[in-house]
């Protein structure tokens, strides 16, 4: 005889939440390009792009990527520079490099097809619990939960979950709740509904509780404590950084430098020759120091532009100096990754966003 699970008020509440979310999702889901077909490859690429990045930013990147690299095999056979260029502007470039490496592993070990189980997916490089849950549930309809930033916000509010969600104990609790609320056989829609609710209704700051389909079961709403959850740790303070860069052109070419493969940021990308310098050092002094090191004596500097940009917890001030040579010749330092590229080639190089912005401002308009 089969024993039916005991129906408790908690399990009934979770069942109500699941049903209400599915009903709401049917009418309110956004038409997003990766939702058009449950292609495991497209799901994987979109989920990795969406980490730390807004949907509206991701859409054109996703479409361009799928046109250039439509399959796991195409990605596995691509050049790293192509992948970095397709990713340019999305930041966290290790994600792009990992995608390519993972595609090669999928071709090698799984005949080019993303595996179906969370356990196998987790064994692939660069696939964490969230991405594995997303691929298994959204692409393969496996009954697997997932927890991302949106889900954290919804679940901590619904169940008034205290504690920092980045700690192991609270994270475990959230994964358990996500699994208990999941409607079996409907994981694809349920997981997307939970994330969609976090993106559209249970938003950061002031959630739109009066439009929320699960308001009747929400502890934070009942207590008027929506702003308390999630109890996130305070972010690390922003650290200012000063960068001086050189704008050197010669016969229709621009001097650029490739960051080495072991660089902590932007490995493999190209940028203007750049020096990080202490805030106490005047930017033009740092620029002159960089010029002397890379190109030797005999150049003059004038400030061309200043760009402010943020990278993780850093706020970078980038001063770019236009350099002219008194002799008309340069002796490039060896082993500095320097190279001349035509203006047309510069457009094809993968570059960090701030350097691309400078290039777009300073390159002659054709
Ligand atoms: Fe979020 Fe408000 Fe809905 Fe609760 S009622 S889940 S706080 S939007």
CSV table of C-alpha atoms and ligand atoms in Angstrom, one decimal:
chain,number,residue,atom,x,y,z
A,1,UNK,CA,0.0,0.0,0.0
A,2,UNK,CA,1.3,3.4,-0.9
A,3,UNK,CA,1.6,5.9,2.0
A,4,UNK,CA,0.5,9.4,1.1
A,5,UNK,CA,2.6,12.2,2.5
A,6,UNK,CA,1.0,13.9,5.5
A,7,UNK,CA,-0.6,17.1,4.6
A,8,UNK,CA,0.5,19.8,7.1
A,9,UNK,CA,-0.4,23.5,7.1
A,10,UNK,CA,3.2,24.1,5.9
A,11,UNK,CA,2.9,21.7,2.9
A,12,UNK,CA,-0.5,23.2,2.0
A,13,UNK,CA,1.0,26.7,2.1
A,14,UNK,CA,3.8,25.6,-0.2
A,15,UNK,CA,1.3,23.9,-2.6
A,16,UNK,CA,-0.7,27.1,-2.7
A,17,UNK,CA,2.3,29.1,-3.4
A,18,UNK,CA,3.3,26.8,-6.3
A,19,UNK,CA,-0.1,26.8,-7.9
A,20,UNK,CA,-0.5,30.6,-7.6
A,21,UNK,CA,3.0,31.2,-9.1
A,22,UNK,CA,2.3,28.9,-12.1
A,23,UNK,CA,-1.1,30.6,-12.7
A,24,UNK,CA,0.5,34.1,-12.5
A,25,UNK,CA,3.5,33.2,-14.7
A,26,UNK,CA,1.2,32.0,-17.5
A,27,UNK,CA,-0.2,35.5,-17.8
A,28,UNK,CA,2.7,37.7,-16.8
A,29,UNK,CA,5.9,36.1,-18.1
A,30,UNK,CA,8.0,38.3,-20.4
A,31,UNK,CA,8.7,37.1,-23.9
A,32,UNK,CA,12.4,36.6,-23.7
A,33,UNK,CA,14.5,35.1,-26.6
A,34,UNK,CA,15.8,32.2,-24.6
A,35,UNK,CA,12.3,31.2,-23.6
A,36,UNK,CA,11.3,30.5,-27.2
A,37,UNK,CA,12.7,26.9,-27.2
A,38,UNK,CA,14.0,24.9,-24.3
A,39,UNK,CA,17.3,24.3,-26.0
A,40,UNK,CA,19.8,23.3,-23.3
A,41,UNK,CA,22.7,25.2,-25.0
A,42,UNK,CA,20.6,28.4,-25.2
A,43,UNK,CA,19.4,28.0,-21.6
A,44,UNK,CA,23.0,27.6,-20.5
A,45,UNK,CA,24.3,30.6,-22.3
A,46,UNK,CA,21.5,32.9,-21.2
A,47,UNK,CA,21.8,31.8,-17.6
A,48,UNK,CA,25.5,32.5,-17.5
A,49,UNK,CA,25.0,35.9,-19.2
A,50,UNK,CA,22.2,36.8,-16.8
A,51,UNK,CA,24.5,36.4,-13.7
A,52,UNK,CA,25.1,40.0,-12.4
A,53,UNK,CA,23.6,41.5,-15.6
A,54,UNK,CA,20.2,42.9,-16.4
A,55,UNK,CA,17.8,41.2,-18.8
A,56,UNK,CA,17.6,44.2,-21.2
A,57,UNK,CA,21.5,44.3,-21.4
A,58,UNK,CA,21.7,40.5,-22.1
A,59,UNK,CA,19.2,40.3,-24.9
A,60,UNK,CA,21.3,41.7,-27.8
A,61,UNK,CA,24.4,39.8,-26.5
A,62,UNK,CA,22.5,36.6,-26.4
A,63,UNK,CA,21.2,37.0,-29.9
A,64,UNK,CA,24.6,37.9,-31.3
A,65,UNK,CA,26.2,35.0,-29.5
A,66,UNK,CA,23.7,32.5,-30.8
A,67,UNK,CA,24.1,33.8,-34.3
A,68,UNK,CA,27.9,33.5,-34.2
A,69,UNK,CA,28.1,30.3,-32.1
A,70,UNK,CA,24.8,28.4,-32.4
A,71,UNK,CA,25.9,25.1,-30.8
A,72,UNK,CA,28.1,23.6,-28.2
A,73,UNK,CA,30.4,22.3,-30.9
A,74,UNK,CA,30.7,25.7,-32.5
A,75,UNK,CA,31.6,27.2,-29.2
A,76,UNK,CA,34.1,24.4,-28.5
A,77,UNK,CA,35.9,25.1,-31.8
A,78,UNK,CA,35.9,28.9,-31.5
A,79,UNK,CA,38.9,31.1,-30.8
A,80,UNK,CA,39.2,32.6,-27.3
A,81,UNK,CA,39.5,36.1,-28.9
A,82,UNK,CA,36.2,35.6,-30.7
A,83,UNK,CA,34.5,34.6,-27.5
A,84,UNK,CA,35.9,37.5,-25.6
A,85,UNK,CA,34.8,39.9,-28.3
A,86,UNK,CA,31.3,38.6,-28.3
A,87,UNK,CA,31.3,39.0,-24.5
A,88,UNK,CA,32.9,42.5,-24.6
A,89,UNK,CA,31.0,44.9,-22.3
A,90,UNK,CA,29.3,42.2,-20.1
A,91,UNK,CA,32.2,42.1,-17.6
A,92,UNK,CA,33.5,39.2,-15.6
A,93,UNK,CA,35.3,37.8,-18.6
A,94,UNK,CA,36.3,34.6,-16.9
A,95,UNK,CA,32.6,33.5,-17.5
A,96,UNK,CA,33.2,33.7,-21.2
A,97,UNK,CA,36.4,31.8,-21.1
A,98,UNK,CA,34.8,29.2,-18.9
A,99,UNK,CA,31.9,28.8,-21.3
A,100,UNK,CA,34.4,27.9,-24.1
A,101,UNK,CA,36.3,25.5,-21.8
A,102,UNK,CA,33.1,23.9,-20.7
A,103,UNK,CA,31.9,23.4,-24.3
A,104,UNK,CA,35.2,21.6,-25.0
A,105,UNK,CA,34.6,19.3,-22.0
A,106,UNK,CA,31.0,18.7,-23.2
A,107,UNK,CA,32.2,17.7,-26.6
A,108,UNK,CA,34.9,15.4,-25.2
A,109,UNK,CA,32.9,13.8,-22.4
A,110,UNK,CA,29.2,14.0,-23.5
A,111,UNK,CA,29.4,14.0,-27.3
A,112,UNK,CA,28.5,17.7,-27.5
A,113,UNK,CA,25.2,17.4,-25.6
A,114,UNK,CA,24.7,19.0,-22.2
A,115,UNK,CA,24.1,16.3,-19.6
A,116,UNK,CA,20.6,16.1,-18.0
A,117,UNK,CA,21.4,15.5,-14.4
A,118,UNK,CA,22.5,18.1,-11.9
A,119,UNK,CA,25.3,15.8,-10.7
A,120,UNK,CA,26.8,15.5,-14.1
A,121,UNK,CA,26.4,19.2,-14.9
A,122,UNK,CA,28.1,20.1,-11.6
A,123,UNK,CA,31.2,18.1,-12.7
A,124,UNK,CA,31.7,20.4,-15.6
A,125,UNK,CA,34.0,23.4,-15.1
A,126,UNK,CA,32.3,26.7,-14.3
A,127,UNK,CA,28.8,25.2,-13.7
A,128,UNK,CA,27.7,25.9,-10.2
A,129,UNK,CA,24.5,24.8,-8.4
A,130,UNK,CA,22.4,27.6,-9.8
A,131,UNK,CA,23.3,27.0,-13.4
A,132,UNK,CA,23.0,23.2,-13.0
A,133,UNK,CA,19.5,23.6,-11.5
A,134,UNK,CA,18.6,26.0,-14.3
A,135,UNK,CA,19.7,23.7,-17.2
A,136,UNK,CA,18.2,20.6,-15.6
A,137,UNK,CA,14.8,22.2,-14.8
A,138,UNK,CA,14.4,24.7,-17.7
A,139,UNK,CA,15.9,22.7,-20.5
A,140,UNK,CA,15.1,19.1,-19.3
A,141,UNK,CA,12.1,19.7,-17.0
A,142,UNK,CA,13.8,17.8,-14.2
A,143,UNK,CA,12.4,18.4,-10.7
A,144,UNK,CA,15.4,20.4,-9.5
A,145,UNK,CA,15.2,23.6,-7.6
A,146,UNK,CA,17.3,26.7,-8.2
A,147,UNK,CA,18.3,29.7,-6.1
A,148,UNK,CA,19.5,33.0,-7.5
A,149,UNK,CA,19.3,36.6,-6.3
A,150,UNK,CA,15.6,36.9,-7.2
A,151,UNK,CA,14.7,33.6,-5.6
A,152,UNK,CA,16.6,34.6,-2.4
A,153,UNK,CA,14.5,37.8,-2.2
A,154,UNK,CA,11.2,36.1,-2.8
A,155,UNK,CA,11.8,33.1,-0.4
A,156,UNK,CA,13.3,35.1,2.4
A,157,UNK,CA,10.3,37.4,2.4
A,158,UNK,CA,7.7,34.7,1.9
A,159,UNK,CA,9.0,32.6,4.8
A,160,UNK,CA,10.6,35.4,6.8
A,161,UNK,CA,14.0,33.6,6.6
A,162,UNK,CA,16.5,35.4,8.9
A,163,UNK,CA,20.3,35.4,8.4
A,164,UNK,CA,22.7,36.4,5.7
A,165,UNK,CA,21.7,34.3,2.6
A,166,UNK,CA,25.4,34.0,1.6
A,167,UNK,CA,26.1,31.9,4.7
A,168,UNK,CA,26.0,28.1,4.3
A,169,UNK,CA,23.2,27.5,6.8
A,170,UNK,CA,20.8,30.1,5.3
A,171,UNK,CA,21.7,29.1,1.8
A,172,UNK,CA,20.9,25.5,2.6
A,173,UNK,CA,17.6,26.6,4.1
A,174,UNK,CA,16.7,28.5,1.0
A,175,UNK,CA,17.5,25.6,-1.3
A,176,UNK,CA,15.4,23.3,0.8
A,177,UNK,CA,12.4,25.8,0.6
A,178,UNK,CA,12.9,26.1,-3.1
A,179,UNK,CA,12.7,22.3,-3.4
A,180,UNK,CA,9.7,22.0,-1.2
A,181,UNK,CA,7.7,24.7,-3.1
A,182,UNK,CA,8.6,23.3,-6.5
A,183,UNK,CA,5.6,21.8,-8.3
A,184,UNK,CA,6.7,18.4,-9.5
A,185,UNK,CA,6.5,17.9,-13.2
A,186,UNK,CA,6.4,21.7,-13.8
A,187,UNK,CA,9.9,22.6,-12.7
A,188,UNK,CA,10.5,24.6,-15.9
A,189,UNK,CA,7.7,27.0,-15.4
A,190,UNK,CA,7.8,27.0,-11.6
A,191,UNK,CA,11.5,28.0,-11.3
A,192,UNK,CA,11.1,30.7,-14.0
A,193,UNK,CA,7.9,31.9,-12.2
A,194,UNK,CA,9.8,32.3,-8.9
A,195,UNK,CA,12.6,34.2,-10.6
A,196,UNK,CA,10.1,36.3,-12.7
A,197,UNK,CA,8.2,37.3,-9.5
A,198,UNK,CA,11.5,38.5,-8.0
A,199,UNK,CA,12.3,40.5,-11.1
A,200,UNK,CA,8.9,42.1,-11.7
A,201,UNK,CA,7.0,42.1,-8.4
A,202,UNK,CA,9.0,41.2,-5.4
A,203,UNK,CA,11.6,43.7,-6.3
A,204,UNK,CA,14.5,45.2,-4.4
A,205,UNK,CA,13.6,48.2,-2.3
A,206,UNK,CA,9.8,48.5,-2.4
A,207,UNK,CA,8.1,45.3,-3.7
A,208,UNK,CA,4.7,45.6,-5.4
A,209,UNK,CA,2.9,43.5,-2.9
A,210,UNK,CA,-0.6,44.5,-3.9
A,211,UNK,CA,0.1,42.9,-7.3
A,212,UNK,CA,1.6,39.8,-5.8
A,213,UNK,CA,-0.1,36.4,-6.4
A,214,UNK,CA,1.3,34.9,-3.1
A,215,UNK,CA,0.6,37.9,-0.9
A,216,UNK,CA,-1.8,35.8,1.2
A,217,UNK,CA,1.0,33.4,2.2
A,218,UNK,CA,3.7,35.9,2.7
A,219,UNK,CA,5.1,36.3,6.2
A,220,UNK,CA,7.0,39.5,5.5
A,221,UNK,CA,3.8,41.1,4.0
A,222,UNK,CA,1.8,40.0,7.0
A,223,UNK,CA,4.3,41.5,9.4
A,224,UNK,CA,5.0,44.6,7.3
A,225,UNK,CA,8.6,43.6,7.3
A,226,UNK,CA,9.3,43.4,3.5
A,227,UNK,CA,12.3,45.8,3.8
A,228,UNK,CA,14.0,43.6,6.4
A,229,UNK,CA,14.5,40.6,4.0
A,230,UNK,CA,16.9,39.4,2.7
A,231,UNK,CA,19.3,40.2,5.6
A,232,UNK,CA,22.2,40.9,3.3
A,233,UNK,CA,25.7,41.7,4.6
A,234,UNK,CA,26.8,45.3,4.0
A,235,UNK,CA,28.8,45.6,0.8
A,236,UNK,CA,32.5,46.2,1.0
A,237,UNK,CA,33.3,49.9,0.8
A,238,UNK,CA,34.1,51.2,-2.7
A,239,UNK,CA,37.9,51.6,-3.3
A,240,UNK,CA,39.1,54.4,-5.6
A,241,UNK,CA,41.8,53.5,-8.1
A,242,UNK,CA,43.8,55.8,-10.4
A,243,UNK,CA,44.9,54.6,-13.9
A,244,UNK,CA,47.0,56.5,-16.4
A,245,UNK,CA,46.9,55.3,-20.1
A,246,UNK,CA,48.6,56.3,-23.3
A,247,UNK,CA,47.0,57.1,-26.6
A,248,UNK,CA,49.7,56.6,-29.2
A,249,UNK,CA,49.0,56.5,-32.9
A,250,UNK,CA,51.3,56.1,-35.9
A,251,UNK,CA,50.4,55.9,-39.5
A,252,UNK,CA,46.8,54.9,-39.0
A,253,UNK,CA,47.6,52.4,-36.2
A,254,UNK,CA,47.0,52.5,-32.5
A,255,UNK,CA,49.3,51.1,-29.8
A,256,UNK,CA,47.6,48.5,-27.7
A,257,UNK,CA,48.6,46.0,-25.0
A,258,UNK,CA,47.3,42.5,-24.5
A,259,UNK,CA,46.8,41.5,-20.9
A,260,UNK,CA,48.6,38.2,-20.0
A,261,UNK,CA,46.6,35.0,-19.6
A,262,UNK,CA,47.3,35.1,-15.8
A,263,UNK,CA,46.1,38.7,-15.3
A,264,UNK,CA,43.7,38.9,-12.4
A,265,UNK,CA,41.3,40.9,-14.5
A,266,UNK,CA,40.5,41.0,-18.2
A,267,UNK,CA,43.0,38.3,-19.1
A,268,UNK,CA,43.6,38.0,-22.8
A,269,UNK,CA,41.8,41.3,-23.5
A,270,UNK,CA,43.4,44.3,-25.2
A,271,UNK,CA,43.6,47.8,-23.9
A,272,UNK,CA,45.6,51.0,-24.1
A,273,UNK,CA,49.0,50.8,-22.4
A,274,UNK,CA,48.0,51.5,-18.8
A,275,UNK,CA,49.5,52.0,-15.4
A,276,UNK,CA,47.8,51.8,-12.0
A,277,UNK,CA,49.3,54.5,-9.8
A,278,UNK,CA,48.9,55.8,-6.3
A,279,UNK,CA,46.3,58.5,-5.8
A,280,UNK,CA,49.0,60.7,-4.4
A,281,UNK,CA,50.9,60.7,-7.7
A,282,UNK,CA,49.7,63.3,-10.2
A,283,UNK,CA,48.2,61.6,-13.3
A,284,UNK,CA,50.5,63.3,-15.8
A,285,UNK,CA,53.5,62.2,-13.7
A,286,UNK,CA,52.3,58.6,-13.8
A,287,UNK,CA,51.6,59.0,-17.6
A,288,UNK,CA,55.2,60.3,-18.1
A,289,UNK,CA,56.5,57.4,-16.1
A,290,UNK,CA,54.6,54.9,-18.2
A,291,UNK,CA,55.7,56.5,-21.4
A,292,UNK,CA,59.3,56.4,-20.4
A,293,UNK,CA,59.1,52.7,-19.4
A,294,UNK,CA,57.2,51.5,-22.5
A,295,UNK,CA,58.5,53.8,-25.2
A,296,UNK,CA,61.6,55.5,-23.9
A,297,UNK,CA,62.3,59.2,-23.8
A,298,UNK,CA,61.3,61.8,-26.4
A,299,UNK,CA,57.6,62.0,-26.1
A,300,UNK,CA,55.1,64.7,-25.0
A,301,UNK,CA,51.8,64.1,-23.2
A,302,UNK,CA,48.6,66.0,-23.2
A,303,UNK,CA,45.4,64.9,-21.4
A,304,UNK,CA,42.9,63.6,-24.0
A,305,UNK,CA,40.1,62.3,-21.9
A,306,UNK,CA,39.1,61.1,-18.5
A,307,UNK,CA,36.7,58.2,-17.9
A,308,UNK,CA,35.2,57.0,-14.6
A,309,UNK,CA,34.1,53.3,-14.4
A,310,UNK,CA,33.4,50.7,-11.8
A,311,UNK,CA,34.9,47.2,-11.6
A,312,UNK,CA,33.5,45.0,-8.8
A,313,UNK,CA,34.2,47.1,-5.7
A,314,UNK,CA,36.6,49.5,-7.4
A,315,UNK,CA,35.9,52.9,-8.8
A,316,UNK,CA,38.5,53.6,-11.4
A,317,UNK,CA,39.5,57.1,-12.7
A,318,UNK,CA,41.2,56.5,-16.1
A,319,UNK,CA,43.2,59.5,-17.4
A,320,UNK,CA,44.2,59.0,-21.1
A,321,UNK,CA,47.1,61.0,-22.4
A,322,UNK,CA,47.7,61.6,-26.1
A,323,UNK,CA,51.3,61.1,-26.8
A,324,UNK,CA,53.4,62.7,-29.6
A,325,UNK,CA,56.9,61.7,-30.5
A,326,UNK,CA,59.5,64.4,-31.0
A,327,UNK,CA,61.5,62.2,-33.4
A,328,UNK,CA,58.5,60.5,-35.0
A,329,UNK,CA,59.8,57.1,-33.9
A,330,UNK,CA,59.2,54.8,-31.0
A,331,UNK,CA,61.2,52.0,-29.5
A,332,UNK,CA,58.6,49.6,-27.9
A,333,UNK,CA,59.6,47.9,-24.7
A,334,UNK,CA,59.9,44.1,-25.1
A,335,UNK,CA,57.7,41.6,-23.2
A,336,UNK,CA,55.0,44.3,-22.4
A,337,UNK,CA,52.4,42.7,-24.7
A,338,UNK,CA,52.5,45.8,-26.9
A,339,UNK,CA,51.4,45.8,-30.5
A,340,UNK,CA,50.3,48.2,-33.3
A,341,UNK,CA,46.8,47.6,-34.7
A,342,UNK,CA,45.1,49.5,-37.5
A,343,UNK,CA,42.0,51.5,-36.5
A,344,UNK,CA,39.8,48.9,-38.2
A,345,UNK,CA,41.5,46.1,-36.3
A,346,UNK,CA,40.9,47.9,-33.0
A,347,UNK,CA,37.2,47.6,-33.6
A,348,UNK,CA,37.5,43.8,-33.7
A,349,UNK,CA,39.7,43.4,-30.5
A,350,UNK,CA,38.1,42.4,-27.3
A,351,UNK,CA,38.5,45.4,-24.9
A,352,UNK,CA,37.4,46.3,-21.4
A,353,UNK,CA,34.4,48.6,-21.6
A,354,UNK,CA,36.2,51.8,-20.4
A,355,UNK,CA,38.9,51.4,-23.0
A,356,UNK,CA,36.4,50.7,-25.7
A,357,UNK,CA,34.7,53.9,-24.7
A,358,UNK,CA,37.9,55.8,-25.0
A,359,UNK,CA,38.6,54.3,-28.4
A,360,UNK,CA,35.2,55.2,-29.7
A,361,UNK,CA,35.8,58.8,-28.5
A,362,UNK,CA,39.3,59.3,-29.8
A,363,UNK,CA,39.5,57.2,-33.0
A,364,UNK,CA,39.0,59.2,-36.1
A,365,UNK,CA,35.5,58.8,-37.4
A,366,UNK,CA,35.4,57.1,-40.8
B,1,LIG,FE1,7.3,39.8,-2.1
B,1,LIG,FE2,5.3,41.4,-1.3
B,1,LIG,FE3,4.9,39.2,-2.6
B,1,LIG,FE4,5.7,39.0,-0.2
B,1,LIG,S1,3.8,39.9,-0.8
B,1,LIG,S2,6.4,37.8,-1.9
B,1,LIG,S3,7.1,40.7,-0.1
B,1,LIG,S4,5.9,41.0,-3.4
